[in-house]
mmCIF file of C-alpha atoms in Angstrom:
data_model
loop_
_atom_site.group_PDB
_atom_site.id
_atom_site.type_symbol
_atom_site.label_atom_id
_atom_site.label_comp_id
_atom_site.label_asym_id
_atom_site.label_seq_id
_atom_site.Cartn_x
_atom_site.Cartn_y
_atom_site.Cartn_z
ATOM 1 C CA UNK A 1 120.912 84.598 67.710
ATOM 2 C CA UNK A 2 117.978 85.856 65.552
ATOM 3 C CA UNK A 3 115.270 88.151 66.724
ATOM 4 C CA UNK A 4 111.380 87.036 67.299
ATOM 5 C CA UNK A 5 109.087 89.938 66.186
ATOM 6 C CA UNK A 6 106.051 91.074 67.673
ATOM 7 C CA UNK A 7 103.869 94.036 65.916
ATOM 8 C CA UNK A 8 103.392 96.463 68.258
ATOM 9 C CA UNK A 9 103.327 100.510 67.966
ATOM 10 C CA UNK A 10 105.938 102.149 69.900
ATOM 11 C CA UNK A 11 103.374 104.374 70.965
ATOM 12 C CA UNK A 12 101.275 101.315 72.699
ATOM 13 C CA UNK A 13 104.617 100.091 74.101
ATOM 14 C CA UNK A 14 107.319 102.227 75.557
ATOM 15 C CA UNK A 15 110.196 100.025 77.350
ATOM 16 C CA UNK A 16 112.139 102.296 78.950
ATOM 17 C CA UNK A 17 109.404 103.860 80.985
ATOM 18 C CA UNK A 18 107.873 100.653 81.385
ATOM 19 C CA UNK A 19 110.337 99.023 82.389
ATOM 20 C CA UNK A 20 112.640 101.445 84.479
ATOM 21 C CA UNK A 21 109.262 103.057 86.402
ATOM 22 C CA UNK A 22 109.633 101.052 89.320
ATOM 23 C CA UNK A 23 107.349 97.926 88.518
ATOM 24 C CA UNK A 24 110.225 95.847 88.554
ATOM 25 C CA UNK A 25 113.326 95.185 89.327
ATOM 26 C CA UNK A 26 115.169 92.679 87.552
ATOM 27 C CA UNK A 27 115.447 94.792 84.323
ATOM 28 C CA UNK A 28 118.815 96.378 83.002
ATOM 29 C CA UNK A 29 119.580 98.959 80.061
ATOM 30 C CA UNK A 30 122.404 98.367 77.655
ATOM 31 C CA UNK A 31 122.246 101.844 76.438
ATOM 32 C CA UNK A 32 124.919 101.677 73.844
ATOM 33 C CA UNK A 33 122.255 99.359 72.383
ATOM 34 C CA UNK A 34 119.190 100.113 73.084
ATOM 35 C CA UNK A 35 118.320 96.570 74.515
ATOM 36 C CA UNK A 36 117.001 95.171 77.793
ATOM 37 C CA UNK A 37 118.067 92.195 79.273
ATOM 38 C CA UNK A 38 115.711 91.058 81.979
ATOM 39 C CA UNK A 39 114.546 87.575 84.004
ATOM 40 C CA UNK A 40 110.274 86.840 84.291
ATOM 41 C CA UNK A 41 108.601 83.869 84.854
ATOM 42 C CA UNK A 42 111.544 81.360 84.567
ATOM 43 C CA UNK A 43 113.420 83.373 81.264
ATOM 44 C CA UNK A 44 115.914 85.210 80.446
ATOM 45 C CA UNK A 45 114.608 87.823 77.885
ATOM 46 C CA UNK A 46 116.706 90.801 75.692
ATOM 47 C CA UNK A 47 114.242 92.882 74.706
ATOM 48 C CA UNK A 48 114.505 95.970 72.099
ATOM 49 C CA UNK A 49 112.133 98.140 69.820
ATOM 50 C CA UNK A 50 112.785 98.673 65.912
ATOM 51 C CA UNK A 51 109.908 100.589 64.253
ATOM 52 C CA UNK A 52 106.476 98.785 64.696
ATOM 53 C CA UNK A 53 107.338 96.028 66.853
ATOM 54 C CA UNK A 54 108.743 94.704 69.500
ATOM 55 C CA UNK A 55 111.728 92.237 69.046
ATOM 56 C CA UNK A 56 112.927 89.732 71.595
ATOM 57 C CA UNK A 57 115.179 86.814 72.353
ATOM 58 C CA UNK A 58 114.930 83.828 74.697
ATOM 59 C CA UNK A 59 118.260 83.656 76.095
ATOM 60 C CA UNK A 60 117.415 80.735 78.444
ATOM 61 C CA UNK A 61 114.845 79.182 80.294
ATOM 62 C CA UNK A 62 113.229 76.855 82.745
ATOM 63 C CA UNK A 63 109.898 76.705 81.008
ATOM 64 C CA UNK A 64 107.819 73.673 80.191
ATOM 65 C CA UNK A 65 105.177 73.485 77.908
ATOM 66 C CA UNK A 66 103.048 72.539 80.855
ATOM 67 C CA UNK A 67 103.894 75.768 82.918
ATOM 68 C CA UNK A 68 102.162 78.149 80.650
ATOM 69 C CA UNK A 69 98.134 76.700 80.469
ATOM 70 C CA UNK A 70 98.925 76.855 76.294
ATOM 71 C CA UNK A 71 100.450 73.061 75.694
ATOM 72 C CA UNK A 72 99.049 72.823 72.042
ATOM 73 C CA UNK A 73 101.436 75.933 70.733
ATOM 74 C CA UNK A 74 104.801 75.684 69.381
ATOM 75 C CA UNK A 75 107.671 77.173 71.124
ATOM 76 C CA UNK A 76 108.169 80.521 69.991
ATOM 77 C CA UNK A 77 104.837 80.794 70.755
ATOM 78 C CA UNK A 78 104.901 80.313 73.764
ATOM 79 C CA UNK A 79 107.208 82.731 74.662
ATOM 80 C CA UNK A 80 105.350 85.305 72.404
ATOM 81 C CA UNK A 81 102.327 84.647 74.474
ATOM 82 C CA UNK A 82 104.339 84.958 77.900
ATOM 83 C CA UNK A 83 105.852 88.622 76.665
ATOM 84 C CA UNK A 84 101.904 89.573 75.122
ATOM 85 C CA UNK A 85 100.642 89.032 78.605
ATOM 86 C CA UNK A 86 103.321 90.339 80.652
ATOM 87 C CA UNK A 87 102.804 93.224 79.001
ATOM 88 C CA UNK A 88 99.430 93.183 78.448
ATOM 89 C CA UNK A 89 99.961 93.807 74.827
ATOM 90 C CA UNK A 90 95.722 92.877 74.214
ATOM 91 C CA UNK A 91 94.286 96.033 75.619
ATOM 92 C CA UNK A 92 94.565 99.115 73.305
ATOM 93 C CA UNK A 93 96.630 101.725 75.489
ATOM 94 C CA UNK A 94 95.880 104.553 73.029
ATOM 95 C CA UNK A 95 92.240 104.386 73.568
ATOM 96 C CA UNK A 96 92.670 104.431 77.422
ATOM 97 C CA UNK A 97 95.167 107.471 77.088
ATOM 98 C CA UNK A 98 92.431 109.663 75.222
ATOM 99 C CA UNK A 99 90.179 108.856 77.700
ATOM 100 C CA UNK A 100 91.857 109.644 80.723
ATOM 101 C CA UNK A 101 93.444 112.685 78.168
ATOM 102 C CA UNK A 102 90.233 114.200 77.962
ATOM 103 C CA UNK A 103 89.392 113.539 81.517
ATOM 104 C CA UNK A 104 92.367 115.275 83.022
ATOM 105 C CA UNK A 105 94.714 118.161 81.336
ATOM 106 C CA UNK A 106 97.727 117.267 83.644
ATOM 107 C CA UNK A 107 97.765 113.664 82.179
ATOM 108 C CA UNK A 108 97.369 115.224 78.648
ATOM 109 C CA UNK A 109 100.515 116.611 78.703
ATOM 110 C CA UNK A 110 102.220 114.124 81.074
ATOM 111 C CA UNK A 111 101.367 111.144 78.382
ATOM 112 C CA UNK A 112 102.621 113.314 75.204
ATOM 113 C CA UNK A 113 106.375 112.829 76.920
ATOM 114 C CA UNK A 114 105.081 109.008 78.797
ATOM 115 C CA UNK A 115 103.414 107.347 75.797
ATOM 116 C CA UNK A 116 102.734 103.533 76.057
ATOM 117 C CA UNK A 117 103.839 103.048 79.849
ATOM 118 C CA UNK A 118 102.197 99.325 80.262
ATOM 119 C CA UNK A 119 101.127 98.337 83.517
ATOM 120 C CA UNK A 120 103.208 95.175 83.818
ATOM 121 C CA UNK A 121 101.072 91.582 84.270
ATOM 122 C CA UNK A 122 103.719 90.190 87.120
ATOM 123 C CA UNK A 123 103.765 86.907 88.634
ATOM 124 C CA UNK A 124 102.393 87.627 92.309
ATOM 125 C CA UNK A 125 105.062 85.887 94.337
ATOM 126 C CA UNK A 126 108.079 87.512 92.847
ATOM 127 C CA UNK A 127 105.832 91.095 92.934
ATOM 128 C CA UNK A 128 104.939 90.494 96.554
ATOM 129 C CA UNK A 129 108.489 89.975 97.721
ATOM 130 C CA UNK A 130 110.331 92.777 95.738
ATOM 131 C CA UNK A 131 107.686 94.998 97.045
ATOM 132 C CA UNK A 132 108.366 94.184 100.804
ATOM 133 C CA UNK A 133 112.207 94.699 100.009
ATOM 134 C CA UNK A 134 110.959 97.934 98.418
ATOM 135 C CA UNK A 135 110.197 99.344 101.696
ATOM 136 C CA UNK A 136 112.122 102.345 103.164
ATOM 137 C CA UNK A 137 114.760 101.506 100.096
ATOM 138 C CA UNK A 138 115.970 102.888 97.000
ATOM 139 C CA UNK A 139 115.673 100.761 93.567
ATOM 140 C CA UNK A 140 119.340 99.829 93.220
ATOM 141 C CA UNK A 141 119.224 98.178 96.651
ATOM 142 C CA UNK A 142 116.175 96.960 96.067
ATOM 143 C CA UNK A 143 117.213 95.348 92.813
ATOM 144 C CA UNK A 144 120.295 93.966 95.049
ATOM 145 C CA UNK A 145 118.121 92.442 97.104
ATOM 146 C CA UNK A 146 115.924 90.471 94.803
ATOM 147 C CA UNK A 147 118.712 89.375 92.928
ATOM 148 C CA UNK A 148 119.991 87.976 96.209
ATOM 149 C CA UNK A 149 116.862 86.177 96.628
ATOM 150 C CA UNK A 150 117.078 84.681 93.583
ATOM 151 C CA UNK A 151 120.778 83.426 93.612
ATOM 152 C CA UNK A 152 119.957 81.862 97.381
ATOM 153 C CA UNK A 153 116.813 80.341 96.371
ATOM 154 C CA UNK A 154 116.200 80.256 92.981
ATOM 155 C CA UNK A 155 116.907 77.948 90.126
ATOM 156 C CA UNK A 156 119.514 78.224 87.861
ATOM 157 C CA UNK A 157 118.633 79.377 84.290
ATOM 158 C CA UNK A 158 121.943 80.311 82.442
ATOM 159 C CA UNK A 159 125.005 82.519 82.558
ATOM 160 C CA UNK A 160 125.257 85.304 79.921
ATOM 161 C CA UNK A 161 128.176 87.069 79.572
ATOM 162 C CA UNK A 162 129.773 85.920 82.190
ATOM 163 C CA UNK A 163 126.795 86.803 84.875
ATOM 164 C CA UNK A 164 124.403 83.420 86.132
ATOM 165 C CA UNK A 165 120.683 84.378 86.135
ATOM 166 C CA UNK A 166 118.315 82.350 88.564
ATOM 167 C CA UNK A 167 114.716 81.979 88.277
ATOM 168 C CA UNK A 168 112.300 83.602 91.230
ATOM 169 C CA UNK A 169 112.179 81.450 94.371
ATOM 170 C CA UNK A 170 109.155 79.356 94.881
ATOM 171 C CA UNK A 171 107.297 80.143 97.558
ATOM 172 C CA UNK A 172 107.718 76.660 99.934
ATOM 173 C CA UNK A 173 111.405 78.083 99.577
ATOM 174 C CA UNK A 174 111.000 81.366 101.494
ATOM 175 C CA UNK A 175 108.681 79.481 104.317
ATOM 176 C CA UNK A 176 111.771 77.678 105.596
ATOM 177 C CA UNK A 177 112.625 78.902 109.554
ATOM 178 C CA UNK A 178 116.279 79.172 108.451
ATOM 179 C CA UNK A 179 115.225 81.837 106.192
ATOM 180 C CA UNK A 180 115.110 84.514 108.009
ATOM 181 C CA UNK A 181 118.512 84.627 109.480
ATOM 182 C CA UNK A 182 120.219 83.893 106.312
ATOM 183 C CA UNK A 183 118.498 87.064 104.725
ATOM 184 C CA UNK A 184 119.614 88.852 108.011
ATOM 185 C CA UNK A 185 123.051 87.768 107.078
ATOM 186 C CA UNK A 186 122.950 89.006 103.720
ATOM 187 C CA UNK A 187 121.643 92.348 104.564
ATOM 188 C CA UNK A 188 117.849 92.184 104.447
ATOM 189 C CA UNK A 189 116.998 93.457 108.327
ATOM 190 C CA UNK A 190 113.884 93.623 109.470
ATOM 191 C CA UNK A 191 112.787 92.349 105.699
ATOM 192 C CA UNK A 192 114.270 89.227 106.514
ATOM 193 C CA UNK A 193 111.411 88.302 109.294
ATOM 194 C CA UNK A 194 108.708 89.755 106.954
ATOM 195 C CA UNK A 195 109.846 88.060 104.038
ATOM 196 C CA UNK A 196 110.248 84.049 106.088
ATOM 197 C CA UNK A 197 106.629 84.963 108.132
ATOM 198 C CA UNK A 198 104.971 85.847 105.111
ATOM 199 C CA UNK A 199 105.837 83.276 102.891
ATOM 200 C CA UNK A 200 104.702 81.040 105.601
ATOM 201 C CA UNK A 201 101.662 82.126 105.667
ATOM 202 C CA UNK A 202 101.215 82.055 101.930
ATOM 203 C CA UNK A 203 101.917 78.210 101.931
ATOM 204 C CA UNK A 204 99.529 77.686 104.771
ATOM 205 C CA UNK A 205 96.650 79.483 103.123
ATOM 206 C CA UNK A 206 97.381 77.452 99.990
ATOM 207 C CA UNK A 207 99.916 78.966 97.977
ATOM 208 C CA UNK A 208 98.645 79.636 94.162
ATOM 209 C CA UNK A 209 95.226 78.392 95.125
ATOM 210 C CA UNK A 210 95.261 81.759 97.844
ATOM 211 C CA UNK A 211 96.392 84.158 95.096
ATOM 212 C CA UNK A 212 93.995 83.113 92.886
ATOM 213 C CA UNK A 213 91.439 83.532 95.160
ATOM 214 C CA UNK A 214 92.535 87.409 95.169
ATOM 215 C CA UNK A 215 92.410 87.797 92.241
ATOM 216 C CA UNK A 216 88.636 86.541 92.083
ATOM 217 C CA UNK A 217 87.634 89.243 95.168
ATOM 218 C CA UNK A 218 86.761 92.555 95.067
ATOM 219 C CA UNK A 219 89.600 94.709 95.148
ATOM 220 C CA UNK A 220 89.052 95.691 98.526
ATOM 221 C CA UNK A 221 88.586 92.772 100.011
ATOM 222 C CA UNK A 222 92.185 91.561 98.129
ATOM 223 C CA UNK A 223 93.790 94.342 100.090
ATOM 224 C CA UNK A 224 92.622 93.372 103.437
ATOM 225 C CA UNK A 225 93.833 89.876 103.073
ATOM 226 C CA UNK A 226 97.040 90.710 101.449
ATOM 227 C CA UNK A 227 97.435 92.954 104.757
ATOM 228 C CA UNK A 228 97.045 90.025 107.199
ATOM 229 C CA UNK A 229 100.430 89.207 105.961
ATOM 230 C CA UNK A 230 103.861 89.968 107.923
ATOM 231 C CA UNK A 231 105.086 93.282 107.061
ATOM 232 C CA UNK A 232 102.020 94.419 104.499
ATOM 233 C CA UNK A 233 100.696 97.506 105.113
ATOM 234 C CA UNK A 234 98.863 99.912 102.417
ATOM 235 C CA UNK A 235 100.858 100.895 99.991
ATOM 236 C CA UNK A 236 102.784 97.158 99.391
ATOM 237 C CA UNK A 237 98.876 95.623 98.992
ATOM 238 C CA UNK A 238 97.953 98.136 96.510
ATOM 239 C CA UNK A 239 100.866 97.548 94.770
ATOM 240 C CA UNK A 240 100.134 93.916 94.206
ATOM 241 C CA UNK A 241 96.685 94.254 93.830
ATOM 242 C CA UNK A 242 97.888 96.921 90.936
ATOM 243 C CA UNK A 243 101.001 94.777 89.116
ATOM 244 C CA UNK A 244 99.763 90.936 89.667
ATOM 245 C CA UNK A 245 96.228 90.428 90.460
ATOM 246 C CA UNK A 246 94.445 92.564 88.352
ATOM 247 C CA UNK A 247 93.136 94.891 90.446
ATOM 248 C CA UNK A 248 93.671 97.951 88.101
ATOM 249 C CA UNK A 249 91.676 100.188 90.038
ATOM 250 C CA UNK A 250 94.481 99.667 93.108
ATOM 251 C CA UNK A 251 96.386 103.036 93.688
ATOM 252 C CA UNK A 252 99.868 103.032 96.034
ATOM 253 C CA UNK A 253 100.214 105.963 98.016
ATOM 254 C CA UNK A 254 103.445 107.324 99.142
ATOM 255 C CA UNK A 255 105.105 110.316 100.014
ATOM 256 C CA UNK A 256 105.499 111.131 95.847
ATOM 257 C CA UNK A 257 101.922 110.524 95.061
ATOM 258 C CA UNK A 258 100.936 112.802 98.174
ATOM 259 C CA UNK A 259 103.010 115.957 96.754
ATOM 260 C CA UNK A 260 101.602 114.884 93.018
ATOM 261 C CA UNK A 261 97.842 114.815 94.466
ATOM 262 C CA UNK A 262 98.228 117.665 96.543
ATOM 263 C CA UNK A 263 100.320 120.122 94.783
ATOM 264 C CA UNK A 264 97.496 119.246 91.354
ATOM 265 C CA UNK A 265 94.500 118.031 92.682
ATOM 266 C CA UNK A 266 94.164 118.036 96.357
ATOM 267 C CA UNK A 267 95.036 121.432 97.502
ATOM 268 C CA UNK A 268 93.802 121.541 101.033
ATOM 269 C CA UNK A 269 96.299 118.513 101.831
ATOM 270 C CA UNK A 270 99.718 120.508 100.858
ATOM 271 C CA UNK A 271 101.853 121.007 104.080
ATOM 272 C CA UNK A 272 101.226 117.742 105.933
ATOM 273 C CA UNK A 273 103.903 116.266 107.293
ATOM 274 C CA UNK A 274 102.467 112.241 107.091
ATOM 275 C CA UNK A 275 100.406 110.555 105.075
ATOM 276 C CA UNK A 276 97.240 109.401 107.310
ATOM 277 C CA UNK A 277 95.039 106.449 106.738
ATOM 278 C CA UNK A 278 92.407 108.988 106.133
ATOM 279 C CA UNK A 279 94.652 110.878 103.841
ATOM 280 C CA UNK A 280 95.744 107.804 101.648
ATOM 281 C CA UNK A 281 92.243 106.709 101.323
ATOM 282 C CA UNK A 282 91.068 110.409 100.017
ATOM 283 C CA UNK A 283 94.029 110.323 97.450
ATOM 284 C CA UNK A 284 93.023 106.942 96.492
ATOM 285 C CA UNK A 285 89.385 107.345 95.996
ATOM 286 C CA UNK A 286 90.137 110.743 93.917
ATOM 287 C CA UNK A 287 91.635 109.466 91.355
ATOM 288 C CA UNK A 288 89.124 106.635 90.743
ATOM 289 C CA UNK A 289 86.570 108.722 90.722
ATOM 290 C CA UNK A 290 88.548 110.695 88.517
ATOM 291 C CA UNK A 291 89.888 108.220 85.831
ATOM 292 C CA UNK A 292 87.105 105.148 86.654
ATOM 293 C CA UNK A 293 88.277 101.025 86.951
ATOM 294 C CA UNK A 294 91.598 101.222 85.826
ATOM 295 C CA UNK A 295 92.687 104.832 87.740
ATOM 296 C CA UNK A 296 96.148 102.998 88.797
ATOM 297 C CA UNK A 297 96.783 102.755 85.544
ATOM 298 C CA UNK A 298 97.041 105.915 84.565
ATOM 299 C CA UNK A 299 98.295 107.653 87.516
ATOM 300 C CA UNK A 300 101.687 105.309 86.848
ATOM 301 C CA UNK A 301 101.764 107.756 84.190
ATOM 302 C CA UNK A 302 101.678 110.476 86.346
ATOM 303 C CA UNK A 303 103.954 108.953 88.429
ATOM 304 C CA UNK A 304 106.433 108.051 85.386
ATOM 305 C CA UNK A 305 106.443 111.573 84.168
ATOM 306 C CA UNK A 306 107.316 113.049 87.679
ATOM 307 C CA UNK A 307 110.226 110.901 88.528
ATOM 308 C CA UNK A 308 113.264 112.428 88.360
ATOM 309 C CA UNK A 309 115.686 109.854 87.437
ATOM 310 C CA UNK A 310 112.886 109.798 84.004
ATOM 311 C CA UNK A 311 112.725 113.248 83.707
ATOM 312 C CA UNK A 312 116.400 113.169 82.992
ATOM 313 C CA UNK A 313 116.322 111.049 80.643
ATOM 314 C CA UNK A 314 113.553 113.574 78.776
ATOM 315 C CA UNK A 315 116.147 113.854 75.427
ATOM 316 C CA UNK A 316 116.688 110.247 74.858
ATOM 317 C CA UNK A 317 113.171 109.913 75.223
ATOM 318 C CA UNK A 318 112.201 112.266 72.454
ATOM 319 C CA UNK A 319 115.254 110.946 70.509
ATOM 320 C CA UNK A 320 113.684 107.759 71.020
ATOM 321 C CA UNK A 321 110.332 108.871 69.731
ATOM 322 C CA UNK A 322 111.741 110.615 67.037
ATOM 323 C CA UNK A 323 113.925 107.600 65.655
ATOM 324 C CA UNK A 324 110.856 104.888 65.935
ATOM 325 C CA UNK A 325 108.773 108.047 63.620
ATOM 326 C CA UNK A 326 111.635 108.011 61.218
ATOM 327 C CA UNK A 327 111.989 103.889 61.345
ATOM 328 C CA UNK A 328 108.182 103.638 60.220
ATOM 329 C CA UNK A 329 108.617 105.961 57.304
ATOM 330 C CA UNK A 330 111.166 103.994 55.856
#
């Protein structure tokens, strides 16, 4: 299978950090080659980066032209315009990153290592759901769990390799009072109630018409109706406020970006042993004050460069770098 081609600097785009950062969950690394093979909005994607672009192939899909608001383009356009705005490949990243460079000296030297992590444009069902199996859970469960989801309730896309990838469960498929205690069968717990009551809701408050609506609010007022929902507190609004609805201002607070704010920014908060509602809001308001509309953004940067699991992957990162340098010089 050939390889579409999108122009893109791999300093505007970086993939691994991107896409192994936590945003999402359905994402996995073939390292021998350097490829991704992932599942959004009804696809199955393998993804890679060769010099100035970004290369990908459409492994299967679910997609009509109808689905995508963009009827009058031809095929591989479509998908090209699918992967532009997932990745919200139209907004100039290196711009941003000089100004939040110059605003902040700790993000100048996180984003020489974390160049070009994109704040992924995800569809706000399958965003709200991995985030409430997110909770209290590490990313290879979580990425268990979605995956479950999808195989219970999903469609069927294709099988690559031997492995069958499903599409994201519609919403009206969650809702179903039988939900719940198959999810509690296969593991979910208390995520199993949150996930059924939730979706519920969702389809009583109209579904896509009630996202939407979010996404036309203010971003506060898009938080407090995203926390009238089963099992969303906080940190799980902000987090789809931040990845789906375009709330780029929206800043999750847990435990990680307490000891980053208070150990660089917020000195009088080291030593607590909770994060407070008072607290969270304090962090929160900090950093958009200090890096302006789009301040959760470019503490994901922050937060990229302090994970562990990315910090030790530091050499293959440079070796990345250094290979994409040498790729454009040939």
């Amino acid at each position: 299978m050939s390889w579409n081609k999108i122009l893109c600097n791999y300093k505007e785009l970086q993939l691994f950090g991107t896409l192994n950062g936590g945003q999402s969950f359905r994402w996995k690394h073939d390292k021998d080659n350097d490829e991704w093979l992932g599942v959004f909005s009804k696809t199955v994607w393998r993804l890679k980066q060769n010099g100035d672009s970004l290369q990908y192939q459409v492994i299967g899909s679910l997609h009509k032209k109808t689905d995508t608001n963009c009827s009058n383009l031809k095929e591989d356009l479509i998908y090209e315009k699918l992967l532009k705005d997932y990745f919200r490949l139209d907004l100039n990243l290196g711009e941003h990153y000089k100004e939040w460079s110059e605003k902040d000296k700790l993000f100048e030297t996180a984003c020489q290592q974390f160049y070009g992590i994109r704040m992924l444009h995800q569809e706000p069902v399958e965003n709200l759901f991995s985030f409430i199996c997110s909770q209290n859970n590490h990313i290879s469960r979580i990425s268990t769990m979605v995956e479950k989801l999808c195989t219970h309730y999903g469609d069927e896309i294709c099988t690559v390799d031997g492995v069958t990838y499903y599409s994201f469960p519609q919403i009206e498929n969650l809702a179903d009072n039988k939900v719940e205690s198959k999810l509690r069968e296969l593991g979910f717990g208390y995520r199993a109630k949150f996930i059924q009551k939730s979706a519920a809701q969702i389809v009583d408050w109209g579904g896509d018409k009630w996202f939407k609506s979010l996404q036309d609010m203010k971003y506060k007022d898009a938080k407090q109706e995203l926390m009238k929902l089963h099992g969303i507190g906080p940190k799980v609004a902000d987090c789809i406020c931040l990845m789906s609805l375009n709330h780029l201002q929206a800043l999750p607070v847990d435990t990680h970006v307490y000891q980053i704010a208070a150990q660089n920014y917020l000195p009088h908060l080291r030593g607590k042993k909770n994060v407070t509602d008072k607290m969270y809001t304090e962090i929160g308001d900090h950093f958009r004050k200090l890096y302006g509309e789009m301040a959760g953004w470019a503490h994901t940067v922050l937060f990229c460069a302090d994970l562990k699991k990315l910090k030790n992957k530091d050499d293959n990162l440079l070796t990345e770098g250094e290979s994409q340098k040498k790729k454009r010089r040939k």
